[in-house]
PDB file of C-alpha atoms in Angstrom:
ATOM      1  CA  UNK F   1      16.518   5.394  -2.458  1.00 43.00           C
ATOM      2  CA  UNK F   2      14.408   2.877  -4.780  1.00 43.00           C
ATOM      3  CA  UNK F   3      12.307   3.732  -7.276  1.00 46.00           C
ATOM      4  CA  UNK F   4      10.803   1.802 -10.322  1.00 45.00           C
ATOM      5  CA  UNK F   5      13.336   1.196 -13.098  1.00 44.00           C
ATOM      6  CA  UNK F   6      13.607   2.888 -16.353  1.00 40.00           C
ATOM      7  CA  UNK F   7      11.361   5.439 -15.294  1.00 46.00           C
ATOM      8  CA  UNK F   8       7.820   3.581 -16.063  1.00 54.00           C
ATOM      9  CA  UNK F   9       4.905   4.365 -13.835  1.00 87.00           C
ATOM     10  CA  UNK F  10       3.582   1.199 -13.085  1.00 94.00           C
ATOM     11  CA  UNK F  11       2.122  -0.717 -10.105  1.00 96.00           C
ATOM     12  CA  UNK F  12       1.236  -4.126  -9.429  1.00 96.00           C
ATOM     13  CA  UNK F  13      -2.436  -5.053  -9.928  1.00 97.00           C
ATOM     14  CA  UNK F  14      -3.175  -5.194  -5.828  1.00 97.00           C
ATOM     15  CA  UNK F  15      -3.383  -1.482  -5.732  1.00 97.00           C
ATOM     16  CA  UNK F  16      -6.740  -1.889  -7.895  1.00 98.00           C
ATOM     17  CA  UNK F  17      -7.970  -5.317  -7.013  1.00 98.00           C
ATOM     18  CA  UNK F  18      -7.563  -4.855  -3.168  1.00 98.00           C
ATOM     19  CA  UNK F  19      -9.006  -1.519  -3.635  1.00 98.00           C
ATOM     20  CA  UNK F  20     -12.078  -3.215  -5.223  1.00 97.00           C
ATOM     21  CA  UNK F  21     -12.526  -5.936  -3.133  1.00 97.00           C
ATOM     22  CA  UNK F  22     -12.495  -3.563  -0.107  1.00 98.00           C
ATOM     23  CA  UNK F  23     -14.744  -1.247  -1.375  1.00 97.00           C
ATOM     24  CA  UNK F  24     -17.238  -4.059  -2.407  1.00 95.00           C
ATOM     25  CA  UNK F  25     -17.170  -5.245   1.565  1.00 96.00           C
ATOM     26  CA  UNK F  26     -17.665  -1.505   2.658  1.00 96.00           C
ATOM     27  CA  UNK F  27     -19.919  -1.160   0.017  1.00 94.00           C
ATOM     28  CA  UNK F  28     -21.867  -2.386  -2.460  1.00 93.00           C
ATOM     29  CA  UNK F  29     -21.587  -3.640  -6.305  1.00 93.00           C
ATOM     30  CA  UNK F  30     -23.514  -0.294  -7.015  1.00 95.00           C
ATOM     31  CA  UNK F  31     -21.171   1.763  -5.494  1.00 96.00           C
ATOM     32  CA  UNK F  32     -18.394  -0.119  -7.109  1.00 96.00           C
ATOM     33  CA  UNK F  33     -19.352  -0.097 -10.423  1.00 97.00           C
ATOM     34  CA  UNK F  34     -20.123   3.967 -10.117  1.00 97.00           C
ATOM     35  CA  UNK F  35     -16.237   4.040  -8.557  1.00 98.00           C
ATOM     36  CA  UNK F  36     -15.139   2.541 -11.465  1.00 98.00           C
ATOM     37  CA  UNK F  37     -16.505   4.358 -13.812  1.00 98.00           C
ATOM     38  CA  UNK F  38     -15.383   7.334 -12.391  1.00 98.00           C
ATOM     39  CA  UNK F  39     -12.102   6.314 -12.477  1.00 98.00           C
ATOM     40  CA  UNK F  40     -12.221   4.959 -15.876  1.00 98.00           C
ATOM     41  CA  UNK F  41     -11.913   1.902 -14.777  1.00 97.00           C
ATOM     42  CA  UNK F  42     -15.237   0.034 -15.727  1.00 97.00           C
ATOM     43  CA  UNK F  43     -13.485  -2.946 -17.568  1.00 96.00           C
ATOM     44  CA  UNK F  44     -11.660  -3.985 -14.737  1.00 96.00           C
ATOM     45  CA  UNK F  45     -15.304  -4.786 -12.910  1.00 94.00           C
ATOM     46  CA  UNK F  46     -15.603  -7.686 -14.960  1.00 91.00           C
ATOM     47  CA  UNK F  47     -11.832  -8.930 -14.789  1.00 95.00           C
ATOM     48  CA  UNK F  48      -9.308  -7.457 -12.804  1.00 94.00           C
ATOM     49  CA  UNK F  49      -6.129  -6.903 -13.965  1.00 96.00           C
ATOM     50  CA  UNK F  50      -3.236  -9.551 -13.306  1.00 93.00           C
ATOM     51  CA  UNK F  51      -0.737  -7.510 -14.961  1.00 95.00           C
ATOM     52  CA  UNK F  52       1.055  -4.275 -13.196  1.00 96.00           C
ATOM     53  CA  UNK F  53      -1.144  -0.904 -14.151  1.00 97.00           C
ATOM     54  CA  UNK F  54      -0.742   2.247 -14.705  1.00 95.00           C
ATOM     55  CA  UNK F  55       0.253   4.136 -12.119  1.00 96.00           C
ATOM     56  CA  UNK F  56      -2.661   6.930 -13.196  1.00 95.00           C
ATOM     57  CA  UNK F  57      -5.338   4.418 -12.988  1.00 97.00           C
ATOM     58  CA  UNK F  58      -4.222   3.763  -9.424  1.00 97.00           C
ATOM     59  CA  UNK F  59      -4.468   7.698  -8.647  1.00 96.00           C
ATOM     60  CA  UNK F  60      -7.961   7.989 -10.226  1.00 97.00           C
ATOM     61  CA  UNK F  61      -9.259   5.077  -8.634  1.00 98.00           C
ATOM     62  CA  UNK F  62      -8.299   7.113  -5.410  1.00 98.00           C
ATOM     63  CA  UNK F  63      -9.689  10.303  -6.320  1.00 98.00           C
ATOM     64  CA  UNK F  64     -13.282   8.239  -7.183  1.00 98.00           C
ATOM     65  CA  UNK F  65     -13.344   6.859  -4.095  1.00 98.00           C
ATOM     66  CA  UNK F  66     -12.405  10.218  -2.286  1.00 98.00           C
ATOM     67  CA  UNK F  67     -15.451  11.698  -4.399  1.00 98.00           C
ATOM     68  CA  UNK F  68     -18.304   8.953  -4.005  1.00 97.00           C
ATOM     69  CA  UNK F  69     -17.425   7.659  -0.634  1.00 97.00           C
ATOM     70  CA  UNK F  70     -16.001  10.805   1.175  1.00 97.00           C
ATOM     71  CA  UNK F  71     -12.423  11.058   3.080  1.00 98.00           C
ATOM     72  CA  UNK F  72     -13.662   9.346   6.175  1.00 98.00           C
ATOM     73  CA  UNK F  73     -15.155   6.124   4.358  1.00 97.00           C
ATOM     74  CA  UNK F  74     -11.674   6.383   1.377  1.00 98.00           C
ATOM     75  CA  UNK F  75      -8.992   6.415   4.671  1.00 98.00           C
ATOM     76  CA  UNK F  76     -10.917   3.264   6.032  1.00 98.00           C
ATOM     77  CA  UNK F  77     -11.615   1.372   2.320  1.00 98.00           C
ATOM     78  CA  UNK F  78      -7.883   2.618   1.615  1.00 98.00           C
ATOM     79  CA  UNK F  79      -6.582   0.841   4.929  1.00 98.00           C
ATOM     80  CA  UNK F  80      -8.608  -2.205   4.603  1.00 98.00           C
ATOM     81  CA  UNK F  81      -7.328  -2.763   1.035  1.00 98.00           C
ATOM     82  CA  UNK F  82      -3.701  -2.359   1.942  1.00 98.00           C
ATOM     83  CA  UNK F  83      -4.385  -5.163   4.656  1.00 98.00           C
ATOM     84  CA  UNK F  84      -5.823  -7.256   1.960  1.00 98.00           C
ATOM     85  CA  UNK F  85      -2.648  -6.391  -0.120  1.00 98.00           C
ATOM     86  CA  UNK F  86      -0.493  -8.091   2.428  1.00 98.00           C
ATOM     87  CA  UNK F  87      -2.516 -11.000   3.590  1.00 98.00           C
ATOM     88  CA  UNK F  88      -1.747 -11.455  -0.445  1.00 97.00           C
ATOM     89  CA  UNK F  89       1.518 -11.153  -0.072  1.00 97.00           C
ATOM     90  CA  UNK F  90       1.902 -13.204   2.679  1.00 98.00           C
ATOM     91  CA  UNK F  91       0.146 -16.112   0.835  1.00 98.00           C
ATOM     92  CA  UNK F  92       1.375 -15.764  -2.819  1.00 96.00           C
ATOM     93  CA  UNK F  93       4.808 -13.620  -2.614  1.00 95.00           C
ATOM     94  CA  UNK F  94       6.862 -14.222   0.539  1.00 96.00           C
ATOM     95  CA  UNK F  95       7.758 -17.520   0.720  1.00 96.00           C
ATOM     96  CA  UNK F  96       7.065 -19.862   3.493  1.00 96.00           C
ATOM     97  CA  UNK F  97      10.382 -20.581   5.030  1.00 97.00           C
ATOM     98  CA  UNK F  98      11.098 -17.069   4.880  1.00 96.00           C
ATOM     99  CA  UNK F  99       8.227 -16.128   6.480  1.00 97.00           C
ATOM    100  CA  UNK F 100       9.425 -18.873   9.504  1.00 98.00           C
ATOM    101  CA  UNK F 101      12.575 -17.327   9.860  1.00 97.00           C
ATOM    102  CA  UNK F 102      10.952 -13.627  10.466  1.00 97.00           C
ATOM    103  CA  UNK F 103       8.497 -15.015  12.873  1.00 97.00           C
ATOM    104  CA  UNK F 104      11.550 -16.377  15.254  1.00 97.00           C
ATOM    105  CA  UNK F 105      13.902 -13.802  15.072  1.00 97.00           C
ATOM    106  CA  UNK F 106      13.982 -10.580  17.333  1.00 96.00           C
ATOM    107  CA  UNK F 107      11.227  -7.763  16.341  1.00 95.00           C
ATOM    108  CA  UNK F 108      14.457  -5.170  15.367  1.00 95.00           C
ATOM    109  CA  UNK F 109      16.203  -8.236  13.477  1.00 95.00           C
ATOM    110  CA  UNK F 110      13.232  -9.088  11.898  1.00 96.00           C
ATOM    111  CA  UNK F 111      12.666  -5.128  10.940  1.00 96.00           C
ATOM    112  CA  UNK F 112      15.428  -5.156   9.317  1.00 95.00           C
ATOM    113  CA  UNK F 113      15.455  -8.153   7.039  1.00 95.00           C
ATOM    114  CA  UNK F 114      11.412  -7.700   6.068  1.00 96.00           C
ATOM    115  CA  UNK F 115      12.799  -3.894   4.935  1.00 96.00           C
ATOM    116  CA  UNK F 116      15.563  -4.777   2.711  1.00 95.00           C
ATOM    117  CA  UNK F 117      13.196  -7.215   1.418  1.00 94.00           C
ATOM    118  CA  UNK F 118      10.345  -4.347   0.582  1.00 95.00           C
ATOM    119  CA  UNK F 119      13.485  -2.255  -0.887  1.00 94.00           C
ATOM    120  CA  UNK F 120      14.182  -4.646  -3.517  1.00 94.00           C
ATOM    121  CA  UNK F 121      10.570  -4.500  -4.476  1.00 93.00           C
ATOM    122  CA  UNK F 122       9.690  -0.945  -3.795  1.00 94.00           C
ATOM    123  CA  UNK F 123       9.014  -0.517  -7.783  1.00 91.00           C
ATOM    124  CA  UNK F 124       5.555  -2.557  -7.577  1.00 93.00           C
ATOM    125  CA  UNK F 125       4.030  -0.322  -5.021  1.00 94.00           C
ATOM    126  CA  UNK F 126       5.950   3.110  -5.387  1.00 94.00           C
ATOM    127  CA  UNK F 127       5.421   3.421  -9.020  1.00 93.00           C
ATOM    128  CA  UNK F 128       7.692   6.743 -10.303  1.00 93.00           C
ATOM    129  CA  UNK F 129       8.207   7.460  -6.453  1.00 93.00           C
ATOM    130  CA  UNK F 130      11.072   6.426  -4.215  1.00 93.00           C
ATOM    131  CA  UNK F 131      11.060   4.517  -1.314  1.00 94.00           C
ATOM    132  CA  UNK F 132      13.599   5.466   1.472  1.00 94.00           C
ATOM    133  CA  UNK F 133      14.256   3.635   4.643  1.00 94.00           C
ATOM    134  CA  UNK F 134      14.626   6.530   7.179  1.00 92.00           C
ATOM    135  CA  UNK F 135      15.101   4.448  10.903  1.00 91.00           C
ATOM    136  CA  UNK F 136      15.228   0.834  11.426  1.00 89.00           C
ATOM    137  CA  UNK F 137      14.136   0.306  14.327  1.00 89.00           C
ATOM    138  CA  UNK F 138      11.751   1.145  15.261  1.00 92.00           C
ATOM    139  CA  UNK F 139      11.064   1.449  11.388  1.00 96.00           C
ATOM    140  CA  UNK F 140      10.430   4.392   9.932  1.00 96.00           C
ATOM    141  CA  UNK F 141      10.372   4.474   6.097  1.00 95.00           C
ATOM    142  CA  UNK F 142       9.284   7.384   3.562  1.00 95.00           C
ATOM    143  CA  UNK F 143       7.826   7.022  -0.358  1.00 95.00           C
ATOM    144  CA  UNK F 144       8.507  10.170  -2.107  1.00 92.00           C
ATOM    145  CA  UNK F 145       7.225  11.817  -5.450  1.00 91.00           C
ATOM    146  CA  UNK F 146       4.959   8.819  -7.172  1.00 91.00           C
ATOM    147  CA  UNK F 147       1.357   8.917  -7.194  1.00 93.00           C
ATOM    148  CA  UNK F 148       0.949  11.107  -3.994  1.00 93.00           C
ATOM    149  CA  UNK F 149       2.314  13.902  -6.258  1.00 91.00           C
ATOM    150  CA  UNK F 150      -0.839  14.114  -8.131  1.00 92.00           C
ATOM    151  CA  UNK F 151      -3.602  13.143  -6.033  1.00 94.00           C
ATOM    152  CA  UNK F 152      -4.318  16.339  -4.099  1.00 93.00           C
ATOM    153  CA  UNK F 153      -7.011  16.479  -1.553  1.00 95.00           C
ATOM    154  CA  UNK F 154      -7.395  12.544  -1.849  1.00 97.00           C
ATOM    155  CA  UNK F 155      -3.986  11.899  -1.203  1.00 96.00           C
ATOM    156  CA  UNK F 156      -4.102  10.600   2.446  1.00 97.00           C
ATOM    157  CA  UNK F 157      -6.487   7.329   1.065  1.00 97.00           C
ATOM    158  CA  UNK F 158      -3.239   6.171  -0.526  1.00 97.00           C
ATOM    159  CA  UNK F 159      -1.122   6.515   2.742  1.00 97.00           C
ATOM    160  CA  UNK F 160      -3.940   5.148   4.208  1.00 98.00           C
ATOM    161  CA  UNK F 161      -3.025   2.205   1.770  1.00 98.00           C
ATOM    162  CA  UNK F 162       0.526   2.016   2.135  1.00 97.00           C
ATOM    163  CA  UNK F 163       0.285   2.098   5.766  1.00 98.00           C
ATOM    164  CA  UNK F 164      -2.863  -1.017   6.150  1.00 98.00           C
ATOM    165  CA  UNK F 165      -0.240  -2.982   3.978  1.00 98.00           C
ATOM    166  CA  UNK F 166       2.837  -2.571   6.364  1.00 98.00           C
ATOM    167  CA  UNK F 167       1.072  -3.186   9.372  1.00 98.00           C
ATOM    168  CA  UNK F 168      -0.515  -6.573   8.284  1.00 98.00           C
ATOM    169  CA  UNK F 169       3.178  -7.667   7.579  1.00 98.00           C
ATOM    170  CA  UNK F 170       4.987  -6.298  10.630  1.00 98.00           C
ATOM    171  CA  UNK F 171       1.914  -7.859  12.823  1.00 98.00           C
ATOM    172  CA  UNK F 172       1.997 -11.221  11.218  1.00 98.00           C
ATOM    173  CA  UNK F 173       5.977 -11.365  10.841  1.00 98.00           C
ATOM    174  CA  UNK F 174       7.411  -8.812  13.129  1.00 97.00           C
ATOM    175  CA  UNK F 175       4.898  -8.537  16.308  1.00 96.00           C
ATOM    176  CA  UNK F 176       1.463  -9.139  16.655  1.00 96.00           C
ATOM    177  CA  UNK F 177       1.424  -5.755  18.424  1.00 95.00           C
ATOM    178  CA  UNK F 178       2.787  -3.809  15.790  1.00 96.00           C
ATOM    179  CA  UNK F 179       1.074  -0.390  14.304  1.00 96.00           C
ATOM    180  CA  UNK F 180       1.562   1.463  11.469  1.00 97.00           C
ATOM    181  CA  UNK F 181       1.228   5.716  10.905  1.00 97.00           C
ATOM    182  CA  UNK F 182       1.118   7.219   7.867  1.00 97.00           C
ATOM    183  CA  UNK F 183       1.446  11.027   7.309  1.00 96.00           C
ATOM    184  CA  UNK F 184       1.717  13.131   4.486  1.00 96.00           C
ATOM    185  CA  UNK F 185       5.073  15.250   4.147  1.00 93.00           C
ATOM    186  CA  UNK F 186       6.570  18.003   2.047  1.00 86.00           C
ATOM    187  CA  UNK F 187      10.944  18.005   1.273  1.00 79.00           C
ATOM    188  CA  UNK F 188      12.287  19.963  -1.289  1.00 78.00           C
ATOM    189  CA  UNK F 189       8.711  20.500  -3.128  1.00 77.00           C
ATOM    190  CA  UNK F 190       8.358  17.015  -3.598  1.00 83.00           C
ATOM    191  CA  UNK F 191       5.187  15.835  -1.586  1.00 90.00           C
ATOM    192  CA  UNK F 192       4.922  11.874  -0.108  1.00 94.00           C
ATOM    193  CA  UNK F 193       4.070  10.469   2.853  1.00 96.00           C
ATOM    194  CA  UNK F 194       6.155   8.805   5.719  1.00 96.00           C
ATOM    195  CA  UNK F 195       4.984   5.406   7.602  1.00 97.00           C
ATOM    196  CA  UNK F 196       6.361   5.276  11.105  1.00 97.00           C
ATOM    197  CA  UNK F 197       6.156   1.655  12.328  1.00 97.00           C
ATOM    198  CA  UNK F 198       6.426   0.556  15.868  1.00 95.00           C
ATOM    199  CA  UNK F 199       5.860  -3.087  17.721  1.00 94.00           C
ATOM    200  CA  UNK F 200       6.864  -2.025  21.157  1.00 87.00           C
ATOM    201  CA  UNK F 201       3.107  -0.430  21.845  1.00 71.00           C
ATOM    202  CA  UNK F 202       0.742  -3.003  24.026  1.00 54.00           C
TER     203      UNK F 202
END
């Protein structure tokens, strides 16, 4: 179980420029801005943040979305900004020969190595949460407590997220045929979601 040290609630800046980005395409820089505000955001319109953010800015950037776009247009803005998030990755944070080595080994083998890898860096994306690898193979992985805690109603646009980020980097170093589903879940009073992730489908 992996959660972010020390007990800060931060998350890296992807989970609000991805977010933006997405709902720019979906959108428009009216909509955006109005998001933003919302959120409390506005300042991040101009520049985005580099830096990791709080993980509360991250949950009311949700809930504006949610509110101005409805849950239909969020889920979809959501997923598209978690793929964004890991053609990112992909390009900037796994490195190259590592990314070789995925792409050549078999899809459980692979599983395995890509999800100790997101273990080590659960804290960026999890925030106060903890990340839990459940199954293997096929993978099946939990994030518990965190943001998800708090965000009520809108709640399913942020599994939406963390499930549009796994796929992109199971399909691209796993199996082109793999596919991500995220649910919300209850344990123990603590709410979170589970992401069940499977590259056998055709």
């Amino acid at each position: 179980m992996i959660g972010e040290p020390s007990g800060q609630s931060r998350i890296g800046p992807n989970a609000v420029t991805r977010m933006f980005e997405a709902l720019r395409s979906s959108t428009d820089d009216v909509v955006l801005r109005r998001v933003a505000e919302r959120a409390g955001l506005g300042a991040y319109v101009a520049e985005r943040p580099e830096a990791m953010v709080e993980e509360r800015e991250v949950e009311a950037l949700h809930r504006a979305v949610w509110a101005e776009c409805g849950a239909t247009v969020a889920v979809a803005i959501a997923d598209d900004a978690g793929r964004r998030t890991g053609d990112y990755l992909l390009a900037n944070r796994i490195p190259r020969p590592a990314q070789s080595v995925l792409r050549v080994l078999p899809p459980a083998a692979s599983s395995a190595c890509l999800l100790a890898a997101i273990g080590r860096h659960a804290w960026t994306f999890a925030g106060s949460g903890a990340f839990v690898v459940q199954r293997r193979a096929p993978a099946r992985l939990a994030i518990e407590g965190g943001p998800i805690m708090r965000l009520g109603d809108a709640a399913p646009s942020l599994v939406a997220y963390y499930a549009g980020t796994f796929a992109r980097l199971y399909q691209v170093l796993v199996s082109p045929r793999s596919e991500a589903d995220g649910r919300l879940m209850e344990r123990g009073g603590r709410r979170g979601c589970t992401i069940a992730i499977d590259w056998r489908r055709s």
